[in-house]
PDB file of C-alpha atoms in Angstrom:
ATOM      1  CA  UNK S   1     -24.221 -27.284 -29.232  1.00  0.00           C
ATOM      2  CA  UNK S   2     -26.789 -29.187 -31.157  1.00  0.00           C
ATOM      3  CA  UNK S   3     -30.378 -29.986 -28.780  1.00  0.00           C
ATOM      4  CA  UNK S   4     -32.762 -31.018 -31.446  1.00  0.00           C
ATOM      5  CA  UNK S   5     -34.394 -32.920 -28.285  1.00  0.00           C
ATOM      6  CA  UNK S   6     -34.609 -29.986 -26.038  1.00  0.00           C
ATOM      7  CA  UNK S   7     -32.773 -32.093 -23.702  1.00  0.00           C
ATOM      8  CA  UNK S   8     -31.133 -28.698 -21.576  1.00  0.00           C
ATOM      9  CA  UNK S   9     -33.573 -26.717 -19.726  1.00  0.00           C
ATOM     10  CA  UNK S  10     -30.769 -24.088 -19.555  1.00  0.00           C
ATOM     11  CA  UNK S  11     -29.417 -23.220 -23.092  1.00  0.00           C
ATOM     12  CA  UNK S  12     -27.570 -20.118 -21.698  1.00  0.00           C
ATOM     13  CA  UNK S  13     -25.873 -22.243 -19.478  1.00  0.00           C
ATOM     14  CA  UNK S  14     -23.246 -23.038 -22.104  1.00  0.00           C
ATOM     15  CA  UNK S  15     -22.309 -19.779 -23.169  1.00  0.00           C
ATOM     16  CA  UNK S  16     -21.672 -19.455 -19.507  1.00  0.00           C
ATOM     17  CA  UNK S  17     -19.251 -22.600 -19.713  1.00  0.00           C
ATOM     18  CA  UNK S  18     -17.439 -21.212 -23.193  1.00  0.00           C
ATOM     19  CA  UNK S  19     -20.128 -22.312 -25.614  1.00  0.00           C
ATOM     20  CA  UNK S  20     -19.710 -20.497 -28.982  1.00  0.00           C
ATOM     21  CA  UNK S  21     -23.539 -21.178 -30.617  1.00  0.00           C
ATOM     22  CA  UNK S  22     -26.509 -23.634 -29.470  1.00  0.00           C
ATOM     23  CA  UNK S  23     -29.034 -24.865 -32.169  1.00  0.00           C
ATOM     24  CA  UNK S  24     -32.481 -26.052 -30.783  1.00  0.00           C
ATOM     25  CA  UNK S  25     -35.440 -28.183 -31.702  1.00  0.00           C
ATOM     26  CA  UNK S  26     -36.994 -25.213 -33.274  1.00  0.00           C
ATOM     27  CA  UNK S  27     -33.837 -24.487 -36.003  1.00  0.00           C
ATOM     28  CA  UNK S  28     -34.870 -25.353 -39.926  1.00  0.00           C
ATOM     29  CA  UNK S  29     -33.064 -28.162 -41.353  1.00  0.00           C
ATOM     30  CA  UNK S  30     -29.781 -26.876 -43.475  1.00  0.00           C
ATOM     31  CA  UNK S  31     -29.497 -24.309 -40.699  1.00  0.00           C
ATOM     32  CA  UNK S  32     -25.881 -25.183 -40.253  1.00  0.00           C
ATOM     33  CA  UNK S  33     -24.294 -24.914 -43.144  1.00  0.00           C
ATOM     34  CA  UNK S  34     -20.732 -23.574 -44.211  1.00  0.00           C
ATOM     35  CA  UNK S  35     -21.842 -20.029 -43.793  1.00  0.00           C
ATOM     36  CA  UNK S  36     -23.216 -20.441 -40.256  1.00  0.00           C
ATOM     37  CA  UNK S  37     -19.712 -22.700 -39.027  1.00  0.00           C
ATOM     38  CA  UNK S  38     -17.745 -19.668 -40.837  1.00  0.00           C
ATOM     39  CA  UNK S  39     -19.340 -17.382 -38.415  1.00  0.00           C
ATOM     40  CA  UNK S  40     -18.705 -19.329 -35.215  1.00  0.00           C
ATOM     41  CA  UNK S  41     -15.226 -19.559 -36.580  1.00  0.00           C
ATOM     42  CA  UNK S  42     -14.716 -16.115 -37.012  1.00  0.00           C
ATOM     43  CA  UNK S  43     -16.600 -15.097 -33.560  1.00  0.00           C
ATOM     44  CA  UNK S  44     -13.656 -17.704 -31.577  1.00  0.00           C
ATOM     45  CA  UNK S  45     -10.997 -15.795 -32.997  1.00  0.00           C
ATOM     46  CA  UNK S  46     -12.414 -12.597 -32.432  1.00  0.00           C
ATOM     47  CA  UNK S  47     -13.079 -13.741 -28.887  1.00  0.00           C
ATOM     48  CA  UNK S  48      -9.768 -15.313 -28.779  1.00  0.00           C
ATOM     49  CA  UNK S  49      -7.621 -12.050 -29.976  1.00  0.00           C
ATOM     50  CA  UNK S  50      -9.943  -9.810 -27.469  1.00  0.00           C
ATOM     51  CA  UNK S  51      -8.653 -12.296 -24.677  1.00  0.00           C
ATOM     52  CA  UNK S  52      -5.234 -11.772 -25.518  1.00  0.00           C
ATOM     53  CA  UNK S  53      -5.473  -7.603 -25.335  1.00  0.00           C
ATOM     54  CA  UNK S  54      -6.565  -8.004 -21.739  1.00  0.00           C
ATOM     55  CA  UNK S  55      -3.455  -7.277 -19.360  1.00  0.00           C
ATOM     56  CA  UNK S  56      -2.268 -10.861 -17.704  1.00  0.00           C
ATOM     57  CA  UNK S  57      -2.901 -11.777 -13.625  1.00  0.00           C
ATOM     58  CA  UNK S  58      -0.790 -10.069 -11.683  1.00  0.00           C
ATOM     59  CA  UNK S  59       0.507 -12.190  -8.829  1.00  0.00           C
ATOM     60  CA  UNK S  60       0.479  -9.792  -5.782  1.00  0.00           C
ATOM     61  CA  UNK S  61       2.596 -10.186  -2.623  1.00  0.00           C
ATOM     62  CA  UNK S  62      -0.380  -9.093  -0.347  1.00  0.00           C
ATOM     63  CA  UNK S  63      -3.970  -7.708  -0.693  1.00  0.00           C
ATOM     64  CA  UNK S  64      -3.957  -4.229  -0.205  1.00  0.00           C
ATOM     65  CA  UNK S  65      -6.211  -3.198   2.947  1.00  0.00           C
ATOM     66  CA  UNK S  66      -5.921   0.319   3.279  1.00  0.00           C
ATOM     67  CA  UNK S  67      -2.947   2.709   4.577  1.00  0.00           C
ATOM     68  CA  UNK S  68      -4.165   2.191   7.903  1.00  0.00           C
ATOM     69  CA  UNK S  69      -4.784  -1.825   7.902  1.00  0.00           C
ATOM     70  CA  UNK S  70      -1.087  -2.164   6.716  1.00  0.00           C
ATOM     71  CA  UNK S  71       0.770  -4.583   8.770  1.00  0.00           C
ATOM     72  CA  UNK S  72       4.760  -3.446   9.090  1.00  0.00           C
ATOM     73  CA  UNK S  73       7.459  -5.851   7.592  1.00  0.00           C
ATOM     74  CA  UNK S  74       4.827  -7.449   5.585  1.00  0.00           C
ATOM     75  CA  UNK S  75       5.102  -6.842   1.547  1.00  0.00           C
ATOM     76  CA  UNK S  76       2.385  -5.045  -0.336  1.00  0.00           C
ATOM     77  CA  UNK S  77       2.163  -5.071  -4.197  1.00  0.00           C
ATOM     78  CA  UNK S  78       2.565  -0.791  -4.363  1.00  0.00           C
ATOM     79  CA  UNK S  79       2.719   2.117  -7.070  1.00  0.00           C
ATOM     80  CA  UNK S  80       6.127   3.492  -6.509  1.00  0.00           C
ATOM     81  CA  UNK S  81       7.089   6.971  -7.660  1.00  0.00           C
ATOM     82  CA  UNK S  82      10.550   8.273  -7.403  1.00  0.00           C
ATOM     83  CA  UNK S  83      10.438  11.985  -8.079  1.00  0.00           C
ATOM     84  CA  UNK S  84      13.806  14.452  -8.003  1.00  0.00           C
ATOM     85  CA  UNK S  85      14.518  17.869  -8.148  1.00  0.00           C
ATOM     86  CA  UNK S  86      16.522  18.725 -11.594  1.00  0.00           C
ATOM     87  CA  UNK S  87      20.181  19.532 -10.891  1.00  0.00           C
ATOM     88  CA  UNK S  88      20.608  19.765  -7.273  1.00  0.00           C
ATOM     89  CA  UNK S  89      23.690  20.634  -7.213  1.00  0.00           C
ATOM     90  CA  UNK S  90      23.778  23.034  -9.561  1.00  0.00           C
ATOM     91  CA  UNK S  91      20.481  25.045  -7.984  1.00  0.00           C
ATOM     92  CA  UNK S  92      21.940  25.058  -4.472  1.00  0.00           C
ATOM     93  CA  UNK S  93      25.386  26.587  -5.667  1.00  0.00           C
ATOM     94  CA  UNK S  94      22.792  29.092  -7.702  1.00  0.00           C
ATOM     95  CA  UNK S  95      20.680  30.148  -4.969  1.00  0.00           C
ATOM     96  CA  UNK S  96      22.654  28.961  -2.096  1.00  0.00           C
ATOM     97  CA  UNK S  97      21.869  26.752   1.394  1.00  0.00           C
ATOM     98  CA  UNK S  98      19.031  28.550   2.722  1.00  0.00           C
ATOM     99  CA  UNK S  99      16.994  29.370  -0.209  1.00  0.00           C
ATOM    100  CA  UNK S 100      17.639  25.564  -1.896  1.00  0.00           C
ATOM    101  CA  UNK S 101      16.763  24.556   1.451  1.00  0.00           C
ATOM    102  CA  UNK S 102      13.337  26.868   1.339  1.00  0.00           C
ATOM    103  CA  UNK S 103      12.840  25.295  -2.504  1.00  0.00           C
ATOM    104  CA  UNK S 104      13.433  21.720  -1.044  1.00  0.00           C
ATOM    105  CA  UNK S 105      10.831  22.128   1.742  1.00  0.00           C
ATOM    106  CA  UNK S 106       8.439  23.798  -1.224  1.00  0.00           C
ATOM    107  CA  UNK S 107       8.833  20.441  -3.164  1.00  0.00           C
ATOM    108  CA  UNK S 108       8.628  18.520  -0.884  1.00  0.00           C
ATOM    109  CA  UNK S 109       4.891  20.046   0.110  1.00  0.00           C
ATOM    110  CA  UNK S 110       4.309  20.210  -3.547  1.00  0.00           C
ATOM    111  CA  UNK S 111       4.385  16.663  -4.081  1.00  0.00           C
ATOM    112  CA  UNK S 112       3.668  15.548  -0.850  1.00  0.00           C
ATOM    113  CA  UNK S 113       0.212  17.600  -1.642  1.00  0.00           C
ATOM    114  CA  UNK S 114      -0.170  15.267  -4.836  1.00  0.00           C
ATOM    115  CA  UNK S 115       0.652  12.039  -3.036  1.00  0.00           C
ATOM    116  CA  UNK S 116      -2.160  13.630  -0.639  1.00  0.00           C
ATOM    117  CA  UNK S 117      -5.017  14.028  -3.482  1.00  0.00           C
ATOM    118  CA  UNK S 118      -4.270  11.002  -4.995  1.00  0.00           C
ATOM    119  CA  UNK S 119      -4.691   8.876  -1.602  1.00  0.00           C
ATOM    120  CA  UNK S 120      -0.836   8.180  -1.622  1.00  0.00           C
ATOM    121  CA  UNK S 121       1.730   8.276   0.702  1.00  0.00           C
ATOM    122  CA  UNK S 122       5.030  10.343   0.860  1.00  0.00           C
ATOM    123  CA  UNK S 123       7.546   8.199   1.892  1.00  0.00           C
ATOM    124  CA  UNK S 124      10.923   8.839   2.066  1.00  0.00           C
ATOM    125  CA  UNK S 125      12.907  12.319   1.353  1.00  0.00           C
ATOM    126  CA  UNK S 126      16.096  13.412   1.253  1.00  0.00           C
ATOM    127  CA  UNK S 127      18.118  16.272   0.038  1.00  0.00           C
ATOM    128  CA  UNK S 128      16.935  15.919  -3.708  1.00  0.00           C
ATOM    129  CA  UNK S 129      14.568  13.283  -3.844  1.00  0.00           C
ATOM    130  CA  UNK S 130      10.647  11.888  -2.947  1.00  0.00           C
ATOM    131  CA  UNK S 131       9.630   8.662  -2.515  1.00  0.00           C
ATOM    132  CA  UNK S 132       5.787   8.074  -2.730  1.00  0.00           C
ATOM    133  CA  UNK S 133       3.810   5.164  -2.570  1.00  0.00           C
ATOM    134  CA  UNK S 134      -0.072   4.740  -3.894  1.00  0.00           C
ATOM    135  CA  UNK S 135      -2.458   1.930  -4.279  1.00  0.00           C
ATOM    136  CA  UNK S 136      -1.538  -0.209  -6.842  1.00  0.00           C
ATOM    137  CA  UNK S 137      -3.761   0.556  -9.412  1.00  0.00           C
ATOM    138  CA  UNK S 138      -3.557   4.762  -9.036  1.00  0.00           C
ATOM    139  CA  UNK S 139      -0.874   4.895 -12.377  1.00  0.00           C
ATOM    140  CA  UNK S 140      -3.391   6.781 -14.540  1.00  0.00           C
ATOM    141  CA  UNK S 141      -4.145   9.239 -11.824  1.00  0.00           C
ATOM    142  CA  UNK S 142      -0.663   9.979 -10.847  1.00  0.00           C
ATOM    143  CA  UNK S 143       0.999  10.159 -14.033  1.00  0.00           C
ATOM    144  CA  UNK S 144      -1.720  12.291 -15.100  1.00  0.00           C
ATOM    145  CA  UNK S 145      -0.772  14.670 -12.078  1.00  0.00           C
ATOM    146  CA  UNK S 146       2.502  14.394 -13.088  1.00  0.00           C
ATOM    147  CA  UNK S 147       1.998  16.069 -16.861  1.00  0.00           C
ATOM    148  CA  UNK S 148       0.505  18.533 -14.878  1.00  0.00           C
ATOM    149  CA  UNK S 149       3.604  19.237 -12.535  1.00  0.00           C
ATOM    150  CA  UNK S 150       5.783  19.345 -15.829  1.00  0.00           C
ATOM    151  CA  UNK S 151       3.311  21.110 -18.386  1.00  0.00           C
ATOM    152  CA  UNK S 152       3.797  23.953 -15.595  1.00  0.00           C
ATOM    153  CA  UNK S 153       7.342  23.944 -14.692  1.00  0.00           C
ATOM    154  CA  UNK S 154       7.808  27.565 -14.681  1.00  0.00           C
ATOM    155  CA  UNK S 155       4.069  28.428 -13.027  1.00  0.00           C
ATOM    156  CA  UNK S 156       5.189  26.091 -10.308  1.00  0.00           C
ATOM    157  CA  UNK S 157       8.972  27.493 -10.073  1.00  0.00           C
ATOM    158  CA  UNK S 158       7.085  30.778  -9.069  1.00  0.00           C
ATOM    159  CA  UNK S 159       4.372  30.389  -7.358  1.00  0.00           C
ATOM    160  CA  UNK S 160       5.772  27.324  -4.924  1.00  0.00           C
ATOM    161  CA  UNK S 161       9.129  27.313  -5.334  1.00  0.00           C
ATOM    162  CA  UNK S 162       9.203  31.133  -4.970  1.00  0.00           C
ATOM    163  CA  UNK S 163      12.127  31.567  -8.232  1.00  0.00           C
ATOM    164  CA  UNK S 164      11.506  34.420 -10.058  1.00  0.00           C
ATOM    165  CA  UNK S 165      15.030  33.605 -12.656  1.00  0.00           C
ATOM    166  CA  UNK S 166      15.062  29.891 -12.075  1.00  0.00           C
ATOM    167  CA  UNK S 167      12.928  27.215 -13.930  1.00  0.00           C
ATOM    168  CA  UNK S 168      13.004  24.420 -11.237  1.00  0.00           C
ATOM    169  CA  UNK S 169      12.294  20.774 -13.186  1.00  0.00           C
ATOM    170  CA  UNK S 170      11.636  17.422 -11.331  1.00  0.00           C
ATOM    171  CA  UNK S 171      11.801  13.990 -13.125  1.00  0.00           C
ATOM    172  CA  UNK S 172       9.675  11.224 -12.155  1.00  0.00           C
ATOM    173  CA  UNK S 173      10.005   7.351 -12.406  1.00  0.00           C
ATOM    174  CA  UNK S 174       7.320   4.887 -11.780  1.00  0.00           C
ATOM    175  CA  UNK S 175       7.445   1.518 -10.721  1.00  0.00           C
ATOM    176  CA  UNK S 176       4.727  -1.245  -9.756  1.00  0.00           C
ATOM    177  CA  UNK S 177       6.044  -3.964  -7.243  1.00  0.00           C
ATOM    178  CA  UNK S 178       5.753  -5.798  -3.673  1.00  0.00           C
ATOM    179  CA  UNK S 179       7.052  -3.065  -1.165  1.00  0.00           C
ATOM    180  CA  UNK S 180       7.940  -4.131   2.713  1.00  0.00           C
ATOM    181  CA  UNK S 181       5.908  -1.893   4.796  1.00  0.00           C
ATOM    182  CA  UNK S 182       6.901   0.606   7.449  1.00  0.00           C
ATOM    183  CA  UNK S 183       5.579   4.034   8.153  1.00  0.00           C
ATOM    184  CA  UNK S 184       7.097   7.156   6.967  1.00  0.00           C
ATOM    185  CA  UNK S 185      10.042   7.789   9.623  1.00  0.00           C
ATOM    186  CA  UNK S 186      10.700   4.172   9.925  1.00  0.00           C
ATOM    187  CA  UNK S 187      12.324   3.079   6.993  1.00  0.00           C
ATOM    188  CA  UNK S 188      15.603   3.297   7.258  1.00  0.00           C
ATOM    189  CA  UNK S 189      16.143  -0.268   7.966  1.00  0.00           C
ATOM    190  CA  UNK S 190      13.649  -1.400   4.961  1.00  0.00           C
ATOM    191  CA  UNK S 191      15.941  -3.721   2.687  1.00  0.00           C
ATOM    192  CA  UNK S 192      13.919  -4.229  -0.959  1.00  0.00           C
ATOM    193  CA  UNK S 193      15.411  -4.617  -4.659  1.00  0.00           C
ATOM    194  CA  UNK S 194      12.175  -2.800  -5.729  1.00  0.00           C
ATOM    195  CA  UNK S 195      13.274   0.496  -4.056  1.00  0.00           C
ATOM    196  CA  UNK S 196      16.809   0.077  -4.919  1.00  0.00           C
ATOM    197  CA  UNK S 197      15.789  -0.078  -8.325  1.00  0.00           C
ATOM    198  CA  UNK S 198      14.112   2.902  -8.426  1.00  0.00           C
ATOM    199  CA  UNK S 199      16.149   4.590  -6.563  1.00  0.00           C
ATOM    200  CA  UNK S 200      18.895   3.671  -9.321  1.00  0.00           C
ATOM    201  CA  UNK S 201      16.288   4.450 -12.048  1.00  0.00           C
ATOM    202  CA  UNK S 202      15.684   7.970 -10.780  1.00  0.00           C
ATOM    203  CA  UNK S 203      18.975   9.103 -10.053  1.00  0.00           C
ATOM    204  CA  UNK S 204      21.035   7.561 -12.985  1.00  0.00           C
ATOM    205  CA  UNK S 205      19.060   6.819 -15.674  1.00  0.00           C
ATOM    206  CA  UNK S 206      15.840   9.501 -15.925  1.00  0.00           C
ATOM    207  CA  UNK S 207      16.713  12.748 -17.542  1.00  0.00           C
ATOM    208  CA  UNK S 208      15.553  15.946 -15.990  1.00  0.00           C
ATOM    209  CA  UNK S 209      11.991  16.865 -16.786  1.00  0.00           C
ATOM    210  CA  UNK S 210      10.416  13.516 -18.198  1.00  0.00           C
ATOM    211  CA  UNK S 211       8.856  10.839 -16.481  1.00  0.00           C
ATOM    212  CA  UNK S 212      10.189   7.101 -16.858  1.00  0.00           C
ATOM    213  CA  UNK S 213       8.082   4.174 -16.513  1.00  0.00           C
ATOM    214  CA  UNK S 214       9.098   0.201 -16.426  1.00  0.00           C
ATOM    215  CA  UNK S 215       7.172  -1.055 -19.432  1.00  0.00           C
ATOM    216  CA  UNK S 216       5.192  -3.718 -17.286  1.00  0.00           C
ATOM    217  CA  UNK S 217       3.646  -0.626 -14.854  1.00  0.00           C
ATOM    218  CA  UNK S 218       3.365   1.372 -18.173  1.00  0.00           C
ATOM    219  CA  UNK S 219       0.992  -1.392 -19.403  1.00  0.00           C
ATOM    220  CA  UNK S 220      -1.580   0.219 -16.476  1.00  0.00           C
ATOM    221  CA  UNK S 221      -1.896   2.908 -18.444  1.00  0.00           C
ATOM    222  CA  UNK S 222      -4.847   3.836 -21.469  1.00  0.00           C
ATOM    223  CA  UNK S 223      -3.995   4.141 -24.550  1.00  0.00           C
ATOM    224  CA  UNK S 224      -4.717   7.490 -24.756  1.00  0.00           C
ATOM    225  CA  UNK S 225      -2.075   8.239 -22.328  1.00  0.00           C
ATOM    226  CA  UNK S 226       0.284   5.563 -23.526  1.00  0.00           C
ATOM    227  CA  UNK S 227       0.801   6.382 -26.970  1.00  0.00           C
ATOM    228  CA  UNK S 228       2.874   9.502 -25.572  1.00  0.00           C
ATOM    229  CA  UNK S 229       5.815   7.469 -24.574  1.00  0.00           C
ATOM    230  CA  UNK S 230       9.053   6.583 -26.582  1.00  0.00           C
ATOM    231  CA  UNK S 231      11.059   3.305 -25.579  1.00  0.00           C
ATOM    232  CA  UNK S 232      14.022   4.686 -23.309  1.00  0.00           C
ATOM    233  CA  UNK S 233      15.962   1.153 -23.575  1.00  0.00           C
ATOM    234  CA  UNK S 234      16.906  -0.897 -20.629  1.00  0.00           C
ATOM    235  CA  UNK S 235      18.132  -0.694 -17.353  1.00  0.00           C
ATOM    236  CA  UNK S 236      19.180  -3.103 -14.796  1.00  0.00           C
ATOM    237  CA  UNK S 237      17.456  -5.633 -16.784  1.00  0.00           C
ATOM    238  CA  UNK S 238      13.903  -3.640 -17.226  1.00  0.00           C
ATOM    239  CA  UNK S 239      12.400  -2.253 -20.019  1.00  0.00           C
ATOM    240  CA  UNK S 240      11.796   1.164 -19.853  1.00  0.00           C
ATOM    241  CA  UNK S 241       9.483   3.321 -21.222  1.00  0.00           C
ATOM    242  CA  UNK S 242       9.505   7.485 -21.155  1.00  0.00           C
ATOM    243  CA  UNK S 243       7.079  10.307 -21.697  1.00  0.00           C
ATOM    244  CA  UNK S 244      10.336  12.796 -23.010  1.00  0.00           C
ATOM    245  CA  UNK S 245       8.620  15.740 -21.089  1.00  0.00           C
ATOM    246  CA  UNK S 246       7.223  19.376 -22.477  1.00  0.00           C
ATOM    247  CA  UNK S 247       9.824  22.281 -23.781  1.00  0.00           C
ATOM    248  CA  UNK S 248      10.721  24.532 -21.336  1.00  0.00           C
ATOM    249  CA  UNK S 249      11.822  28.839 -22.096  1.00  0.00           C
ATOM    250  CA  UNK S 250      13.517  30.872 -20.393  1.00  0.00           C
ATOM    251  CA  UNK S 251      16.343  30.492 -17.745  1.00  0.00           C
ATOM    252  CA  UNK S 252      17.629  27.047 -16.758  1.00  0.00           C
TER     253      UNK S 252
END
């Protein structure tokens, strides 16, 4: 903006409005020259490609209130986290009913504790599996928990799970999308393609011990935490990225 006439009482106004430079009354004549339009030039694009790294709008289905302002039946945009025991099957056969069952109800306090610190919610369990919900922008917090649950597989196998042979994994899968609302205990008649999906995602398409991300919900996360995943390819029509997990010694 040239204003050799001083004719805006607000100059700063413009940048406000997208303004790039503002010469006044006071500015020496030759003051724009090539040089100075180079520099405005180069300041839009730098403007322009610092525009483009921030993440895009995401549309929500509802504002988020609070856990305790939820209304039930209505859809809130959610953190999903779908987190299994490794090999079931194979650990109850191992330890049999009642100490898989003891192990279950260990997990299940172990990451219903997490949900708990984190100001989540668990949400559904069942023989293998936790379903938690946070607040939709908790992915840096609870993934970070998660490398924590993994890094210590075999601290956790003893002193929560109670194994003193076994090395008891979990796998986790993350997913950021509109969730119906009911409370825990009440959702058996929830119908949603967001927890189908991760429900699918969890169960038979994350390996044990790593922790699976749709690419979209990985895009909450820093860099310094993102540049730890691979690409895991596609599935049911999402792109998926994975943090491949830590190595694990001893007994499986």
């Amino acid at each position: 903006m040239v204003d050799r006439s001083r004719v805006l009482d607000d100059p700063a106004a413009l940048f406000h409005s997208g303004a790039l430079d503002y010469v006044g009354p006071d500015a020496p004549e030759g003051f724009v020259d090539d040089g100075r339009l180079r520099s405005v030039e180069a300041f839009a694009q730098r403007a322009e490609v610092e525009q483009g790294r921030q993440r895009p709008h995401r549309p929500k289905a509802g504002s988020f209130p609070g856990w305790d302002a939820l209304s039930e039946g209505q859809s809130y945009d959610l953190l999903i986290m779908y987190a299994s025991l490794c090999d079931a099957d194979g650990l109850r056969t191992r330890l049999g009913d009642m100490r898989f069952t003891r192990l279950k109800g260990n997990a299940l306090a172990l990451v219903g504790a997490m949900a708990q610190e984190l100001d989540g919610r668990l949400w559904i369990a069942d023989d293998r599996s936790f379903l938690c919900l946070f607040q939709p922008d908790s992915l840096p917090a609870a993934f970070n928990a998660c490398l924590g649950l993994l890094a210590n597989a075999r601290l956790c196998s003893f002193e929560h799970f109670k194994l003193e042979q076994e090395v008891a994994r979990l796998s986790f899968s993350f997913h950021r999308a509109p969730v119906p609302w009911q409370k825990p205990g009440q959702t058996g008649t929830i119908v949603s393609d967001a927890i189908n999906f991760i429900y699918h995602l969890g169960r038979k398409f994350t390996p044990c011990g790593v922790i699976d991300l749709v690419r979209e919900t990985a895009a909450e996360l820093p860099e310094r935490l993102a540049a730890h995943l691979v690409d895991a390819g596609g599935f049911e029509d999402k792109a998926i990225l994975r943090f491949p997990g830590f190595q694990v010694s001893g007994s499986e």
